[in-house]
Short mmCIF file of C-alpha atoms and ligand atoms in Angstrom, two decimals:
data_model
loop_
_atom_site.label_atom_id
_atom_site.label_comp_id
_atom_site.label_asym_id
_atom_site.label_seq_id
_atom_site.Cartn_x
_atom_site.Cartn_y
_atom_site.Cartn_z
CA UNK A 7 -20.58 -6.86 -1.03
CA UNK A 8 -19.86 -10.60 -0.98
CA UNK A 9 -16.24 -11.50 -1.51
CA UNK A 10 -15.53 -13.06 -4.89
CA UNK A 11 -13.95 -16.14 -3.29
CA UNK A 12 -13.03 -17.86 -6.56
CA UNK A 13 -11.29 -14.78 -7.93
CA UNK A 14 -9.51 -14.00 -4.66
CA UNK A 15 -8.31 -17.61 -4.27
CA UNK A 16 -6.99 -17.58 -7.84
CA UNK A 17 -5.00 -14.49 -6.97
CA UNK A 18 -3.66 -16.06 -3.76
CA UNK A 19 -2.43 -19.05 -5.77
CA UNK A 20 -0.63 -16.79 -8.22
CA UNK A 21 1.02 -14.96 -5.32
CA UNK A 22 2.19 -18.22 -3.71
CA UNK A 23 3.68 -19.28 -7.05
CA UNK A 24 5.58 -15.99 -7.11
CA UNK A 25 7.15 -16.58 -3.71
CA UNK A 26 4.76 -14.83 -1.32
CA UNK A 27 4.77 -16.85 1.90
CA UNK A 28 3.58 -14.49 4.64
CA UNK A 29 0.29 -15.98 5.85
CA UNK A 30 -1.15 -12.65 6.97
CA UNK A 31 -0.48 -11.12 3.56
CA UNK A 32 -1.95 -14.09 1.68
CA UNK A 33 -5.01 -14.12 3.96
CA UNK A 34 -5.63 -10.41 3.33
CA UNK A 35 -5.75 -11.05 -0.43
CA UNK A 36 -8.31 -13.80 0.20
CA UNK A 37 -10.46 -11.35 2.16
CA UNK A 38 -10.65 -8.38 -0.24
CA UNK A 39 -12.43 -8.32 -3.62
CA UNK A 40 -9.98 -6.55 -5.93
CA UNK A 41 -12.74 -6.00 -8.49
CA UNK A 42 -14.19 -3.29 -6.24
CA UNK A 43 -10.97 -1.31 -6.69
CA UNK A 44 -10.58 -1.44 -10.47
CA UNK A 45 -12.69 0.45 -13.04
CA UNK A 46 -15.89 -1.47 -13.83
CA UNK A 47 -14.88 -1.99 -17.47
CA UNK A 48 -11.79 -3.88 -16.29
CA UNK A 49 -13.37 -6.13 -13.66
CA UNK A 50 -12.67 -9.19 -15.83
CA UNK A 51 -8.96 -8.52 -15.18
CA UNK A 52 -9.30 -7.83 -11.45
CA UNK A 53 -7.82 -11.19 -10.41
CA UNK A 54 -4.97 -11.29 -12.89
CA UNK A 55 -1.57 -10.23 -11.66
CA UNK A 56 -1.39 -6.95 -13.53
CA UNK A 57 -1.35 -3.22 -12.86
CA UNK A 58 -4.43 -1.46 -14.27
CA UNK A 59 -5.36 2.19 -14.96
CA UNK A 60 -7.53 4.02 -12.40
CA UNK A 61 -8.88 7.59 -12.02
CA UNK A 62 -6.66 10.57 -12.84
CA UNK A 63 -4.04 8.78 -14.97
CA UNK A 64 -2.88 6.75 -11.93
CA UNK A 65 -2.55 2.98 -11.62
CA UNK A 66 -3.53 0.23 -9.23
CA UNK A 67 -0.29 -1.70 -8.70
CA UNK A 68 0.08 -5.35 -9.72
CA UNK A 69 -0.97 -7.68 -6.86
CA UNK A 70 2.45 -9.38 -6.72
CA UNK A 71 4.13 -5.97 -6.31
CA UNK A 72 1.76 -5.01 -3.49
CA UNK A 73 2.22 -8.43 -1.84
CA UNK A 74 6.02 -8.25 -2.06
CA UNK A 75 6.03 -4.78 -0.50
CA UNK A 76 3.72 -5.86 2.32
CA UNK A 77 5.67 -9.06 2.95
CA UNK A 78 9.02 -7.34 3.31
CA UNK A 79 7.60 -5.10 6.05
CA UNK A 80 6.95 -8.11 8.35
CA UNK A 81 3.73 -6.56 9.61
CA UNK A 82 2.07 -7.69 12.84
CA UNK A 83 -1.50 -7.27 14.15
CA UNK A 84 -0.60 -4.49 16.57
CA UNK A 85 1.28 -2.34 14.04
CA UNK A 86 0.50 1.24 13.06
CA UNK A 87 1.19 1.89 9.39
CA UNK A 88 1.39 5.00 7.21
CA UNK A 89 0.66 4.60 3.50
CA UNK A 90 1.64 7.32 1.04
CA UNK A 91 -0.30 7.26 -2.25
CA UNK A 92 -3.65 5.61 -1.49
CA UNK A 93 -4.58 5.36 -5.18
CA UNK A 94 -7.41 2.86 -5.65
CA UNK A 95 -7.37 1.97 -1.95
CA UNK A 96 -6.79 -1.73 -2.60
CA UNK A 97 -3.56 -1.86 -0.63
CA UNK A 98 -5.25 0.23 2.08
CA UNK A 99 -7.98 -2.41 2.28
CA UNK A 100 -5.39 -5.19 2.60
CA UNK A 101 -3.61 -3.26 5.34
CA UNK A 102 -6.82 -2.98 7.38
CA UNK A 103 -6.92 -6.79 7.41
CA UNK A 104 -3.31 -7.11 8.60
CA UNK A 105 -2.57 -4.35 11.12
CA UNK A 106 -4.32 -2.41 13.88
CA UNK A 107 -4.05 1.17 12.58
CA UNK A 108 -3.86 2.39 9.01
CA UNK A 109 -3.19 6.02 8.06
CA UNK A 110 -3.18 6.81 4.36
CA UNK A 111 -2.59 10.01 2.37
CA UNK A 112 -3.48 10.70 -1.27
CA UNK A 113 -2.88 13.93 -3.19
CA UNK A 114 -5.67 13.36 -5.74
CA UNK A 115 -8.91 14.56 -4.12
CA UNK A 116 -11.14 12.61 -6.52
CA UNK A 117 -9.44 9.35 -5.56
CA UNK A 118 -9.85 10.13 -1.85
CA UNK A 119 -13.63 10.42 -2.31
CA UNK A 120 -13.82 7.16 -4.25
CA UNK A 121 -11.77 5.20 -1.72
CA UNK A 122 -14.01 6.04 1.25
CA UNK A 123 -17.00 4.37 -0.43
CA UNK A 124 -15.01 1.41 -1.64
CA UNK A 125 -13.61 0.54 1.76
CA UNK A 126 -17.13 0.44 3.17
CA UNK A 127 -18.40 -1.69 0.27
CA UNK A 128 -15.44 -4.03 0.65
CA UNK A 129 -16.32 -4.54 4.31
CA UNK A 130 -12.93 -3.34 5.48
CA UNK A 131 -12.01 -1.98 8.85
CA UNK A 132 -11.37 1.69 9.37
CA UNK A 133 -8.52 3.39 7.64
CA UNK A 134 -7.76 7.02 8.43
CA UNK A 135 -7.69 8.70 5.06
CA UNK A 136 -6.83 12.23 4.07
CA UNK A 137 -5.99 14.34 1.05
CA UNK A 138 -2.58 15.98 1.19
CA UNK A 139 1.10 15.73 0.42
CA UNK A 140 2.16 12.33 1.71
CA UNK A 141 5.79 13.40 1.57
CA UNK A 142 5.11 15.40 4.72
CA UNK A 143 3.72 12.32 6.45
CA UNK A 144 1.12 12.50 9.20
CA UNK A 145 3.07 13.63 12.24
CA UNK A 146 0.17 13.62 14.77
CA UNK A 147 -0.08 9.85 14.65
CA UNK A 148 3.62 9.09 14.39
CA UNK A 149 5.82 7.22 15.10
CA UNK A 150 4.86 4.37 12.77
CA UNK A 151 6.01 0.77 12.85
CA UNK A 152 6.04 0.79 9.06
CA UNK A 153 5.65 3.20 6.15
CA UNK A 154 4.72 2.08 2.66
CA UNK A 155 5.21 4.49 -0.23
CA UNK A 156 3.27 3.58 -3.37
CA UNK A 157 4.75 6.04 -5.87
CA UNK A 158 8.26 6.21 -7.27
CA UNK A 159 11.02 8.68 -6.43
CA UNK A 160 14.77 9.16 -6.84
CA UNK A 161 15.25 10.72 -3.44
CA UNK A 162 14.71 9.12 -0.05
CA UNK A 163 12.04 11.25 1.75
CA UNK A 164 13.85 12.16 4.97
CA UNK A 165 10.78 13.75 6.62
CA UNK A 166 9.01 10.42 6.46
CA UNK A 167 11.91 8.64 8.12
CA UNK A 168 11.57 11.05 11.07
CA UNK A 169 8.07 9.62 11.61
CA UNK A 170 9.30 6.02 11.72
CA UNK A 171 9.97 4.22 15.02
CA UNK A 172 13.45 3.03 15.80
CA UNK A 173 13.33 -0.52 14.51
CA UNK A 174 10.67 0.55 11.99
CA UNK A 175 10.66 -0.37 8.30
CA UNK A 176 9.88 1.67 5.21
CA UNK A 177 9.36 0.24 1.74
CA UNK A 178 9.59 2.57 -1.24
CA UNK A 179 10.11 2.43 -5.00
CA UNK A 180 13.47 4.22 -5.12
CA UNK A 181 15.38 4.76 -8.37
CA UNK A 182 13.37 2.03 -10.11
CA UNK A 183 13.88 -0.60 -7.40
CA UNK A 184 11.63 -1.64 -4.53
CA UNK A 185 13.78 -0.67 -1.58
CA UNK A 186 13.54 -1.60 2.10
CA UNK A 187 14.84 0.93 4.60
CA UNK A 188 15.26 -0.19 8.22
CA UNK A 189 15.75 2.47 10.88
CA UNK A 190 17.97 1.24 13.69
CA UNK A 191 19.68 2.97 16.59
CA UNK A 192 22.86 3.02 14.54
CA UNK A 193 21.28 4.64 11.50
CA UNK A 194 19.60 3.47 8.30
CA UNK A 195 20.09 0.18 6.49
CA UNK A 196 18.79 -0.07 2.94
CA UNK A 197 18.27 -3.15 0.82
CA UNK A 198 17.28 -3.13 -2.83
CA UNK A 199 14.78 -5.75 -3.89
CA UNK A 200 13.28 -6.14 -7.37
CA UNK A 201 13.02 -3.72 -10.30
CA UNK A 202 9.72 -1.87 -10.44
CA UNK A 203 7.67 0.67 -12.36
CA UNK A 204 5.55 3.17 -10.45
CA UNK A 205 3.80 6.45 -11.20
CA UNK A 206 5.87 9.33 -9.79
CA UNK A 207 5.68 10.66 -6.26
CA UNK A 208 4.72 14.31 -6.76
CA UNK A 209 5.61 16.79 -4.01
CA UNK A 210 3.07 19.39 -2.87
CA UNK A 211 -0.69 19.52 -2.65
CA UNK A 212 -3.18 22.14 -3.79
CA UNK A 213 -6.81 21.27 -3.02
N1 SAH B 308 -1.12 1.22 -4.01
C1 SAH B 308 -1.88 2.06 -4.88
C2 SAH B 308 -0.96 2.78 -5.84
C3 SAH B 308 -1.58 3.95 -6.50
S1 SAH B 308 -0.57 4.82 -7.65
C4 SAH B 308 -2.86 1.18 -5.65
O1 SAH B 308 -2.52 0.01 -5.86
O2 SAH B 308 -3.93 1.62 -6.03
C5 SAH B 308 0.22 6.01 -6.62
C6 SAH B 308 -0.64 7.08 -6.01
O3 SAH B 308 0.23 7.98 -5.33
C7 SAH B 308 -1.43 7.93 -7.01
O4 SAH B 308 -2.79 7.83 -6.70
C8 SAH B 308 -0.90 9.36 -6.79
O5 SAH B 308 -1.91 10.35 -6.89
C9 SAH B 308 -0.35 9.27 -5.38
N2 SAH B 308 0.68 10.26 -5.03
C10 SAH B 308 1.73 10.71 -5.78
N3 SAH B 308 2.45 11.62 -5.09
C11 SAH B 308 1.85 11.75 -3.86
C12 SAH B 308 2.11 12.54 -2.70
N4 SAH B 308 3.14 13.41 -2.63
N5 SAH B 308 1.30 12.40 -1.64
C13 SAH B 308 0.23 11.56 -1.67
N6 SAH B 308 -0.08 10.79 -2.74
C14 SAH B 308 0.72 10.88 -3.83
#
């Protein structure tokens, strides 16, 4: 499908106004039609900066939240990224425009099926997608340069940190705040960013 250039540019302008400066992140928003990732009845709100309901009582995050989380990871074109909580697949699509390898895990099987089609329609590169418990990560393809968790939790998922490179970054909604965790040789450094609201990270997976 053709990109809705007017809508995408409107979104990019809103993101700039909200302090997003990373060129790769802004460019990815210009290259993906968000309307493909929201329910058809809500396409008129696709380019507004708001979270919207999707399948299974889940939500597509607000664009400025997604952009802030991507920006803080300082992603580069050769990076390998793990995403936990694929949801609508919009952030997955953005990631395919920014980094080399995208691995994404979603526990809701219906969403997984929907995302495959959408990524093709949106003309995005390949993302490796699977249904499962993202809290366990995807060890075969680790270590990752960055991990992005798109559902909220009160406990730092230690298993995921094991799959992060030394020098790698993880961003996660932790105790109601977007939190950056940097793994260095000397241990973990965490930095709290803004307040946030996310659907909960649910452990376990039964197909
Ligand atoms: N960035 C996504 C956010 C989707 S909402 C978007 O903008 O569309 C968060 C998603 O995390 C939901 O789809 C939910 O099913 C999923 N989720 C929750 N716990 C999970 C887990 N343990 N493993 C994988 N996915 C999980």
